[in-house]
Structure formats: structure tokens, C-alpha cells
mmCIF file of N, CA, C and O in Angstrom:
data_model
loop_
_atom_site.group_PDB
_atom_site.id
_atom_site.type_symbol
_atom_site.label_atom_id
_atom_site.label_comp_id
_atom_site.label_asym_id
_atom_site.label_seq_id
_atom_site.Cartn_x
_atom_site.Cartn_y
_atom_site.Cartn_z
ATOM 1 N N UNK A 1 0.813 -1.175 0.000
ATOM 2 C CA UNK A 1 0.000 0.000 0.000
ATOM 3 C C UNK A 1 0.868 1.255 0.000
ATOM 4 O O UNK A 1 0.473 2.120 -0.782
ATOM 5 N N UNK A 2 1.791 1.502 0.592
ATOM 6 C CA UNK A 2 2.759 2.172 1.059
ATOM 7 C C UNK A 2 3.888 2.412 -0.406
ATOM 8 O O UNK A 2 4.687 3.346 -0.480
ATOM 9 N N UNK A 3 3.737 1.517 -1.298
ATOM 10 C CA UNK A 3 4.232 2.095 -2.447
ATOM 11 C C UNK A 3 3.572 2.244 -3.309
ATOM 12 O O UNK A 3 4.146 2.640 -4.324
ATOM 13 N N UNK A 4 2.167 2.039 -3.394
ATOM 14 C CA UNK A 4 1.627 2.389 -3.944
ATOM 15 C C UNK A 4 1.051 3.740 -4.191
ATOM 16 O O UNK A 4 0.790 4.458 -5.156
ATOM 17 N N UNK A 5 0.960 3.771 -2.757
ATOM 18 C CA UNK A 5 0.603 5.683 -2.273
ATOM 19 C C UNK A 5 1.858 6.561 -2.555
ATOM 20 O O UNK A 5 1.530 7.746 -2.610
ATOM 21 N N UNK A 6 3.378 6.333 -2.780
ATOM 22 C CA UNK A 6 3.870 7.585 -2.833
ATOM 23 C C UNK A 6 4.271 7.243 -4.535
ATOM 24 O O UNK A 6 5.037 7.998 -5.134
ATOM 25 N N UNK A 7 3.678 6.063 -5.190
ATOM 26 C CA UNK A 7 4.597 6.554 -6.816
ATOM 27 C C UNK A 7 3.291 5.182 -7.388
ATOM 28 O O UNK A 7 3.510 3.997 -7.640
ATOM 29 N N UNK A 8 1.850 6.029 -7.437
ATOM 30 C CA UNK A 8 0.847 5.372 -8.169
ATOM 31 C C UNK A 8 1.122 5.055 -9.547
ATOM 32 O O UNK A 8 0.737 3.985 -10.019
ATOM 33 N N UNK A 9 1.803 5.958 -10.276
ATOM 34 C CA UNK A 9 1.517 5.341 -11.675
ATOM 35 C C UNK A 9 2.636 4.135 -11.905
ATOM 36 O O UNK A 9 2.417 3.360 -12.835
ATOM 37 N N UNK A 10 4.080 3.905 -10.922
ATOM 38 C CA UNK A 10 4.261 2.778 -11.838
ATOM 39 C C UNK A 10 3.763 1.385 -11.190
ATOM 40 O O UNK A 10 4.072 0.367 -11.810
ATOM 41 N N UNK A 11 2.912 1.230 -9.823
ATOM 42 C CA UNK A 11 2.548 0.578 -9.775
ATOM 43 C C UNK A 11 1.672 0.054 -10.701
ATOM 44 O O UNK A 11 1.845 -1.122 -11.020
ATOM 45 N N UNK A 12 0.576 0.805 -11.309
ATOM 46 C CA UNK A 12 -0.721 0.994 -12.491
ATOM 47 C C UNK A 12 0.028 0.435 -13.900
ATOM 48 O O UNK A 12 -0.414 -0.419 -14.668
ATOM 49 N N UNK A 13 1.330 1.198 -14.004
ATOM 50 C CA UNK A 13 1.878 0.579 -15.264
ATOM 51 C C UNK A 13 2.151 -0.848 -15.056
ATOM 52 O O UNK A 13 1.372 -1.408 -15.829
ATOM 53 N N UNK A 14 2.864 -1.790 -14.405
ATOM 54 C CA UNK A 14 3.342 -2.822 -13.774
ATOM 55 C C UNK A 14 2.079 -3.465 -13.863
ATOM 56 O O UNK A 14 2.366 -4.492 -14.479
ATOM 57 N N UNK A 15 1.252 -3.490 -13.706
ATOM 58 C CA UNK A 15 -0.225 -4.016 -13.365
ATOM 59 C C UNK A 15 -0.992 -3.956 -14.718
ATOM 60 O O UNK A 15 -1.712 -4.838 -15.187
ATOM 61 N N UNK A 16 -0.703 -2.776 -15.236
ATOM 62 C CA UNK A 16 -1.442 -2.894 -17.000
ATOM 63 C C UNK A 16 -1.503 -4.109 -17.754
ATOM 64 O O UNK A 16 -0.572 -4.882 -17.980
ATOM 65 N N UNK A 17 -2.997 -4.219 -18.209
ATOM 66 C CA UNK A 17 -2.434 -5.922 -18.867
ATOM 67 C C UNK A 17 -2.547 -6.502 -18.234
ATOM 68 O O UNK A 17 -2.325 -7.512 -18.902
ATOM 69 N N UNK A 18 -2.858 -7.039 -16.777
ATOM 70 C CA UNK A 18 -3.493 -8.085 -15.935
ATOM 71 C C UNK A 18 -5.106 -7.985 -15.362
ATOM 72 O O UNK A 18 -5.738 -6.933 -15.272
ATOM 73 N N UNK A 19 -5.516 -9.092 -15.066
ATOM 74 C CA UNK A 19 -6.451 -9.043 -14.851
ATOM 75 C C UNK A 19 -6.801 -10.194 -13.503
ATOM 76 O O UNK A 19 -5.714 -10.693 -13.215
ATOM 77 N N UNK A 20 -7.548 -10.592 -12.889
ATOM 78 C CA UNK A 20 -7.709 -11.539 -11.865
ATOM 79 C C UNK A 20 -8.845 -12.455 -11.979
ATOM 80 O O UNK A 20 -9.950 -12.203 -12.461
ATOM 81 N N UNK A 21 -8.329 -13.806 -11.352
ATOM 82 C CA UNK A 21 -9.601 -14.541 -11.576
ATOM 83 C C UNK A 21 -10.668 -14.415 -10.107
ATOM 84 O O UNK A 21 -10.369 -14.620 -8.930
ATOM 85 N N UNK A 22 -11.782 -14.063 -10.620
ATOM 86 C CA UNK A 22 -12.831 -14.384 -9.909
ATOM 87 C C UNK A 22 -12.866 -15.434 -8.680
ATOM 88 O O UNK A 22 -13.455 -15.227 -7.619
ATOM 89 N N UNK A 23 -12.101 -16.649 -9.023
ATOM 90 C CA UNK A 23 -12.056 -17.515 -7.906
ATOM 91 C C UNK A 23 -11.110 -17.603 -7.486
ATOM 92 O O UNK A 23 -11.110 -17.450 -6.265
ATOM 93 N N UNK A 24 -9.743 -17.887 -8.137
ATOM 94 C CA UNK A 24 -8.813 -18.563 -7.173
ATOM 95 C C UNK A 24 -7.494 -17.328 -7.161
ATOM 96 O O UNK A 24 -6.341 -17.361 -6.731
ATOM 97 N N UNK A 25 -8.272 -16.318 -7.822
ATOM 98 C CA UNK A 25 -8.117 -14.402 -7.434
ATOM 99 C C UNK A 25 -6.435 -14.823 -7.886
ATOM 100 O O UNK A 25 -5.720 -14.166 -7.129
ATOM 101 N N UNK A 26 -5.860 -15.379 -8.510
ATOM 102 C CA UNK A 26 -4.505 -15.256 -9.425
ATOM 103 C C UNK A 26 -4.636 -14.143 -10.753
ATOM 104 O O UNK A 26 -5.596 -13.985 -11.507
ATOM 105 N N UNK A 27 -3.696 -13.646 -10.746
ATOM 106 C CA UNK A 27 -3.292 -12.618 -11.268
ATOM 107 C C UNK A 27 -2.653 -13.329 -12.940
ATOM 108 O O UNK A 27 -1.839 -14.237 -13.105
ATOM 109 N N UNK A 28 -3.379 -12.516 -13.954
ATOM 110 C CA UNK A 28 -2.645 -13.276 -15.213
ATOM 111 C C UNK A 28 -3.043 -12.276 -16.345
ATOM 112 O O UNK A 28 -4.135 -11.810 -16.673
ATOM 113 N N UNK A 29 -1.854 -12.119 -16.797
ATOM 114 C CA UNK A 29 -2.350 -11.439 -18.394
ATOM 115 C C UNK A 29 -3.796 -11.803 -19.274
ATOM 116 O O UNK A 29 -4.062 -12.913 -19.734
ATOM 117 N N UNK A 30 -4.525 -10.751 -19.366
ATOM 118 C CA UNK A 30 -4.864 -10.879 -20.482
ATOM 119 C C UNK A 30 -5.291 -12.235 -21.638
ATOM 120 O O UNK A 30 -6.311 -12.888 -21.859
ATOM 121 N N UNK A 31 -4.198 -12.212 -22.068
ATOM 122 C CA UNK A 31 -3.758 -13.372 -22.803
ATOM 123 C C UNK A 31 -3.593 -14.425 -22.877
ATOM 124 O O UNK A 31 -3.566 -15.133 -23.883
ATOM 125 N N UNK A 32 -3.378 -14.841 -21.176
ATOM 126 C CA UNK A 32 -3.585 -15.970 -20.798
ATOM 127 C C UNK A 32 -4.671 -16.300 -20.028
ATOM 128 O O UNK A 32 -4.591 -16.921 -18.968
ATOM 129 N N UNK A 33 -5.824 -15.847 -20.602
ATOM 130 C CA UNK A 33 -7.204 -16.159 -19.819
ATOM 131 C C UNK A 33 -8.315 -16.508 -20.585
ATOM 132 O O UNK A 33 -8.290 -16.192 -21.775
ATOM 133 N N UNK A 34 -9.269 -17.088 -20.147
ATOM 134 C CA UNK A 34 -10.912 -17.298 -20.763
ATOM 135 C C UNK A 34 -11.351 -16.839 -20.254
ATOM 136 O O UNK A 34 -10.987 -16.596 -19.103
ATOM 137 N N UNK A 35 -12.557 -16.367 -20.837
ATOM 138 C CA UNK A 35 -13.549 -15.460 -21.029
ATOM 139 C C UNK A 35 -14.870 -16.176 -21.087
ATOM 140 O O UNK A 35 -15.178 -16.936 -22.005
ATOM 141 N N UNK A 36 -15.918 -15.784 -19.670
ATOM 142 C CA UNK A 36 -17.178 -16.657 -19.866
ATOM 143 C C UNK A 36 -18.274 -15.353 -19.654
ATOM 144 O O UNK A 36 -18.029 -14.475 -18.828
ATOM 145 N N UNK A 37 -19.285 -15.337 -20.347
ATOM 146 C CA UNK A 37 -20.128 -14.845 -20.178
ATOM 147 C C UNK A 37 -21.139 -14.984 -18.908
ATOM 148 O O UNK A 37 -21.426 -16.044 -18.351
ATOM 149 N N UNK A 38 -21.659 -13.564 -18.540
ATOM 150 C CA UNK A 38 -22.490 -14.070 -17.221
ATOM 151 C C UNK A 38 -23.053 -12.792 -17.170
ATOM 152 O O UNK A 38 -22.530 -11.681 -17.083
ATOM 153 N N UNK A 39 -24.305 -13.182 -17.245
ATOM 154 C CA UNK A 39 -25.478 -11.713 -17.095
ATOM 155 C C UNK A 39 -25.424 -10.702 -18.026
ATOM 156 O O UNK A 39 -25.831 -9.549 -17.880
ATOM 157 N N UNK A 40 -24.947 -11.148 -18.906
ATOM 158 C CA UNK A 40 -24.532 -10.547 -20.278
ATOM 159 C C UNK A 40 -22.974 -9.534 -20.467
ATOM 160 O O UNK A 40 -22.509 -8.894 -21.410
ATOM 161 N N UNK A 41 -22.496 -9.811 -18.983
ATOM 162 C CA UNK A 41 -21.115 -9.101 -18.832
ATOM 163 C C UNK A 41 -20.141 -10.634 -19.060
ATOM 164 O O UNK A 41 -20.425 -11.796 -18.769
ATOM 165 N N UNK A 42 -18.983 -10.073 -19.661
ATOM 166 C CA UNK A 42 -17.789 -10.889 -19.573
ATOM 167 C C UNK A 42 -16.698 -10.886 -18.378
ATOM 168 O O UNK A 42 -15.998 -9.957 -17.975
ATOM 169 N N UNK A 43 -16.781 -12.208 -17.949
ATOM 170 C CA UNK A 43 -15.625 -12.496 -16.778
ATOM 171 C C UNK A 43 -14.229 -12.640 -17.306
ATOM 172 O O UNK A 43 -13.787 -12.520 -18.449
ATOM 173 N N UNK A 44 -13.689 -12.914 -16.227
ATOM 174 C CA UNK A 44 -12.222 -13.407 -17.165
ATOM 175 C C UNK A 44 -11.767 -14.781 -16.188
ATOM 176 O O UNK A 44 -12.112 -14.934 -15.017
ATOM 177 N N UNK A 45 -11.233 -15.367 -16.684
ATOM 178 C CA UNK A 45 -10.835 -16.487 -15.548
ATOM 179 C C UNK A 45 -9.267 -17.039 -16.268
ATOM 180 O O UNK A 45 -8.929 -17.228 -17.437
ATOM 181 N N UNK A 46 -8.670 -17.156 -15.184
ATOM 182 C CA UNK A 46 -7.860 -18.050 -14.946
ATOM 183 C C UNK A 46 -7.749 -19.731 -15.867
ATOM 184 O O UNK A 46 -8.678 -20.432 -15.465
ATOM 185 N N UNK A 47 -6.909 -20.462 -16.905
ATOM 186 C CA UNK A 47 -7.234 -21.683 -17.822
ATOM 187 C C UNK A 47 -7.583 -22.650 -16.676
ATOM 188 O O UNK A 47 -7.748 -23.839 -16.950
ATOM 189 N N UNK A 48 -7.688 -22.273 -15.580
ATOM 190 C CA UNK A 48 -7.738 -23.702 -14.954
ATOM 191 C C UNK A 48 -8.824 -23.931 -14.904
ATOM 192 O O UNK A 48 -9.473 -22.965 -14.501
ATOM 193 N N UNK A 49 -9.714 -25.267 -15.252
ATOM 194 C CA UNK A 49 -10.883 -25.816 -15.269
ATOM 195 C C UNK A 49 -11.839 -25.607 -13.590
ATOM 196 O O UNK A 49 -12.927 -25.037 -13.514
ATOM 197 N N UNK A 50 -11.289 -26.060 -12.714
ATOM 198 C CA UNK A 50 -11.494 -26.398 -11.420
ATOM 199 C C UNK A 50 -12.241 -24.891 -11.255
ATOM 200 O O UNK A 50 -13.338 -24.826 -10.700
ATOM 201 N N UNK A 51 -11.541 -23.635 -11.798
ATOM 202 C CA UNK A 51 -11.967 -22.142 -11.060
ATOM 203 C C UNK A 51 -13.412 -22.089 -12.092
ATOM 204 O O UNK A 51 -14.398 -21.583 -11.556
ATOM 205 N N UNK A 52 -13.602 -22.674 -13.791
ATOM 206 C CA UNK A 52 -14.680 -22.459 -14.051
ATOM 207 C C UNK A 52 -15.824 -23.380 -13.443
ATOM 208 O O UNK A 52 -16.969 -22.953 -13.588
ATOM 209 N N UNK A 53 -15.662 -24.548 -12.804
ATOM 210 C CA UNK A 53 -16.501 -25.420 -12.517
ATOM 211 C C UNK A 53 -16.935 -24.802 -11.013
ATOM 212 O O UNK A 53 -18.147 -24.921 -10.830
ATOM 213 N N UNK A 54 -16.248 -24.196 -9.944
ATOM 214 C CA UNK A 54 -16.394 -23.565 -8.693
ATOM 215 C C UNK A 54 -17.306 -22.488 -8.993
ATOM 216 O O UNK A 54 -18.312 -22.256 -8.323
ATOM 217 N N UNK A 55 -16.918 -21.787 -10.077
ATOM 218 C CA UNK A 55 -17.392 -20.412 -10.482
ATOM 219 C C UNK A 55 -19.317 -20.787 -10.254
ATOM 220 O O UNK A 55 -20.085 -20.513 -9.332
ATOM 221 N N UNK A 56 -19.549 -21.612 -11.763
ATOM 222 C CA UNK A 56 -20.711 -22.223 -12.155
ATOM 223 C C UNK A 56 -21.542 -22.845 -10.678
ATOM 224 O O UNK A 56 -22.755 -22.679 -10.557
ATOM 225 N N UNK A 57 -21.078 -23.252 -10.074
ATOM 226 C CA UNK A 57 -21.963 -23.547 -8.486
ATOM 227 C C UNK A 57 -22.282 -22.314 -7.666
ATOM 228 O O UNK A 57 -23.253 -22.338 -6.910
ATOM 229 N N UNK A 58 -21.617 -21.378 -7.760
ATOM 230 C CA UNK A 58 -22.137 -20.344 -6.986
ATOM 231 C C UNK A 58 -21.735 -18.710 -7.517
ATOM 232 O O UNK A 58 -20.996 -17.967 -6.870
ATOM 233 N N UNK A 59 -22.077 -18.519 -8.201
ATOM 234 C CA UNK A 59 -21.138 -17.149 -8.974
ATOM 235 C C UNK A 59 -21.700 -15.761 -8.949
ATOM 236 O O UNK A 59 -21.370 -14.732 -9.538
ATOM 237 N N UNK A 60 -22.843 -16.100 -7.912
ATOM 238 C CA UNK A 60 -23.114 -14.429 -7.115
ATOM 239 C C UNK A 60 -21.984 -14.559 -5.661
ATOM 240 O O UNK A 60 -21.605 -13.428 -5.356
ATOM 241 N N UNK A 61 -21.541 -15.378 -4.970
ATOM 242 C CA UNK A 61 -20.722 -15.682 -4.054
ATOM 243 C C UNK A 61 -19.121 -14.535 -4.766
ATOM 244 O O UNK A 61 -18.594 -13.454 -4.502
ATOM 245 N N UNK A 62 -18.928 -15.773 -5.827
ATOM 246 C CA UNK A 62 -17.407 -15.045 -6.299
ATOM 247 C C UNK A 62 -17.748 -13.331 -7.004
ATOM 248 O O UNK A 62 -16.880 -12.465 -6.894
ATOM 249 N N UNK A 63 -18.845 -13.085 -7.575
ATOM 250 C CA UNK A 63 -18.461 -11.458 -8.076
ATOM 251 C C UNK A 63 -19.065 -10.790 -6.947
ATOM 252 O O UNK A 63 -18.829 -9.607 -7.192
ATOM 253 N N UNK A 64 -19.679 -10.832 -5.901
ATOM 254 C CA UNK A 64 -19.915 -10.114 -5.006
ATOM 255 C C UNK A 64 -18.488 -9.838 -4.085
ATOM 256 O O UNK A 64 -18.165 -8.737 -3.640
ATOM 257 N N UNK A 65 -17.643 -11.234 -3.897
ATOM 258 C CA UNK A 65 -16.549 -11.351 -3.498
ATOM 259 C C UNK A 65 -15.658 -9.735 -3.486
ATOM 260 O O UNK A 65 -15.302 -8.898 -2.657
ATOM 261 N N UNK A 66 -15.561 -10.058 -5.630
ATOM 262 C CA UNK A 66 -14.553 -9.206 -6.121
ATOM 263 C C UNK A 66 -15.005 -7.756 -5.878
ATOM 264 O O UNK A 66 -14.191 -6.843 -5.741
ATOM 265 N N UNK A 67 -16.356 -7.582 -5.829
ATOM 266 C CA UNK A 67 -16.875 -5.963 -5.455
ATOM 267 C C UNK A 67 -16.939 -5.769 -4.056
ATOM 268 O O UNK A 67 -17.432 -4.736 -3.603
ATOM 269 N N UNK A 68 -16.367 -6.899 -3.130
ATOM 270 C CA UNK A 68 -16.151 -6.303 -1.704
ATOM 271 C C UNK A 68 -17.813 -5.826 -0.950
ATOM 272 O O UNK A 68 -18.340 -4.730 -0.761
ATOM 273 N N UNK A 69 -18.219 -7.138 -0.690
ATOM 274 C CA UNK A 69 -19.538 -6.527 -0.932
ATOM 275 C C UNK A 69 -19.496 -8.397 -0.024
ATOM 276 O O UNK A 69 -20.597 -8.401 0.527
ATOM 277 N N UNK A 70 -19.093 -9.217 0.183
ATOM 278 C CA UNK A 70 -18.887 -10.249 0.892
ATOM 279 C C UNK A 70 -17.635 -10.444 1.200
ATOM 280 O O UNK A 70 -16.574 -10.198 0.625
ATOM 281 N N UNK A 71 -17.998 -11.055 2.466
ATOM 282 C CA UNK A 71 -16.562 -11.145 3.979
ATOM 283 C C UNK A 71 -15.732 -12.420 3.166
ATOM 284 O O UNK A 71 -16.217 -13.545 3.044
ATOM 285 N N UNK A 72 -14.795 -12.137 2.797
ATOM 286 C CA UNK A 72 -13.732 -13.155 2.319
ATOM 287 C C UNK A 72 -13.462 -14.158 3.422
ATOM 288 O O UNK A 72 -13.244 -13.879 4.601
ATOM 289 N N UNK A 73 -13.519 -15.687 2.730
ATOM 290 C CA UNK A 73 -13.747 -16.953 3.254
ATOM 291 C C UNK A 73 -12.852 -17.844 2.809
ATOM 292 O O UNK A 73 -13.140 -19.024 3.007
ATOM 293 N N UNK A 74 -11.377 -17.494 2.008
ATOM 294 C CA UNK A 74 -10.867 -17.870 1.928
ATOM 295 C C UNK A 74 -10.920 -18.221 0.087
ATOM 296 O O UNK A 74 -11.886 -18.033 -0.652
ATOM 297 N N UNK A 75 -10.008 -18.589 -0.165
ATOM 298 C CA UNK A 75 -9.977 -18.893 -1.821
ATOM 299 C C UNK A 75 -11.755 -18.979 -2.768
ATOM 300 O O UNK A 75 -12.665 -18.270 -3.197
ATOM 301 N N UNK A 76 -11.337 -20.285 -2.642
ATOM 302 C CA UNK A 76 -13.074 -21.011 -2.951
ATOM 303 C C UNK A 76 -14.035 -20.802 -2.322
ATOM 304 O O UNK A 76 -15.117 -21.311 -2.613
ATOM 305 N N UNK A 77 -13.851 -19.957 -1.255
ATOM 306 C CA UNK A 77 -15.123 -20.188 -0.465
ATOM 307 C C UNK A 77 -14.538 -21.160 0.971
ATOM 308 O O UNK A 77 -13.417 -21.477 1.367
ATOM 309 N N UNK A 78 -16.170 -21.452 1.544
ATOM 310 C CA UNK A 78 -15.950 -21.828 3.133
ATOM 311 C C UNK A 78 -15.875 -23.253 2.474
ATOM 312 O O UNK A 78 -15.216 -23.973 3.225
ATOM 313 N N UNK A 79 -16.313 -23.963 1.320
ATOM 314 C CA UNK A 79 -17.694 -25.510 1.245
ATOM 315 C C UNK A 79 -15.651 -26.059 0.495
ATOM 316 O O UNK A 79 -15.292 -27.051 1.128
ATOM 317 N N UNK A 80 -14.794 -25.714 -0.310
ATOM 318 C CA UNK A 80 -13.559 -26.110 -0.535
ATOM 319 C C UNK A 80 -12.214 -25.873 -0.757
ATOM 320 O O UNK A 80 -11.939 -25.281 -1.801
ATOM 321 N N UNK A 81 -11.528 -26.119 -0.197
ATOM 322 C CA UNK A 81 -9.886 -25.847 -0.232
ATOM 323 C C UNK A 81 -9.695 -25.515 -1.766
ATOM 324 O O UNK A 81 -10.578 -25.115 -2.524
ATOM 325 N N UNK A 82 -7.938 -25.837 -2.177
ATOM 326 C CA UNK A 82 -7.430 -25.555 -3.747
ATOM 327 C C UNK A 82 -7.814 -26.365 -4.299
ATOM 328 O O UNK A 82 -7.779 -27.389 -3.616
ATOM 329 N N UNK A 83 -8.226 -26.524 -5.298
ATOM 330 C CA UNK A 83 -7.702 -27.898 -6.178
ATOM 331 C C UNK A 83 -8.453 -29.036 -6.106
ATOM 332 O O UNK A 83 -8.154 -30.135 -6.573
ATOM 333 N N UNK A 84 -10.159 -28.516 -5.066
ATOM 334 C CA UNK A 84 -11.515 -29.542 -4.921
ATOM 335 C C UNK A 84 -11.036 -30.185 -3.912
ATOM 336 O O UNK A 84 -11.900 -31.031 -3.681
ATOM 337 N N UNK A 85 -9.896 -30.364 -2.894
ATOM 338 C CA UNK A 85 -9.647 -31.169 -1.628
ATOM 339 C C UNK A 85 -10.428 -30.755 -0.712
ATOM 340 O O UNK A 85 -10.396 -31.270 0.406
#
């Protein structure tokens, strides 16, 4: 936070071109992501299968998440760990 507050733009530059997944909230270009439709807005996710299949069970949970608008419960949620364990 603390470098972010005294030299904002090159944090913003450094960060340009990424985007985050909805579930398992990893950080990835652009480029290396899929794209699912939902409520007629486009998500972005992460290639890993596991974050679109988590997503699809509960996915007012994860974008309420990202708008800070629900108490973070950990990755997936309270119901599973990484990776469906």
C-alpha cells in the first residue's frame, strides 16, 4: 500500500495488462485467460478448469466477493480448499 501511495503510476503501469480470476483471485495477463459470459457481462478467468466449474456452483458468491460486498472466506469459499480437496 505504502508504495503504492507515494509513486501510483508505476505501480498501475506494472499491473497494465493483468487481470484476476474471480475464484482462485490469481493474477494473469490478459492473454492468458478465458472469457465466460455471465449476465450478459464478460468475466475473465484463470485456464484452470477447477476455477470455471467452482465459479458455475455459486457465482453471485465469487463477483460479489470481487466488489467487496462479501466477507472473504478464503480462496473457494468456506464448502472447498485448492484444487476440490
Amino acid at each position: 500500500m505504502e508504495l503504492f501511495i507515494t509513486n501510483p503510476e508505476s505501480c498501475l503501469i506494472e499491473t497494465s495488462g493483468l487481470t484476476v480470476c474471480p475464484v482462485c483471485l490469481a493474477e494473469k495477463p490478459v492473454n492468458a485467460t478465458v472469457t465466460m459470459d455471465f449476465n450478459g457481462k464478460p468475466v475473465v478467468f484463470c485456464r484452470c478448469p477447477h476455477c470455471l466449474n467452482e465459479f458455475n456452483k455459486d457465482p453471485h458468491y465469487f463477483i460479489a466477493r470481487l466488489a467487496w460486498q462479501t466477507n472473504y472466506v478464503g480462496v473457494f469459499g468456506e464448502r472447498i480448499s485448492c484444487c476440490g480437496k
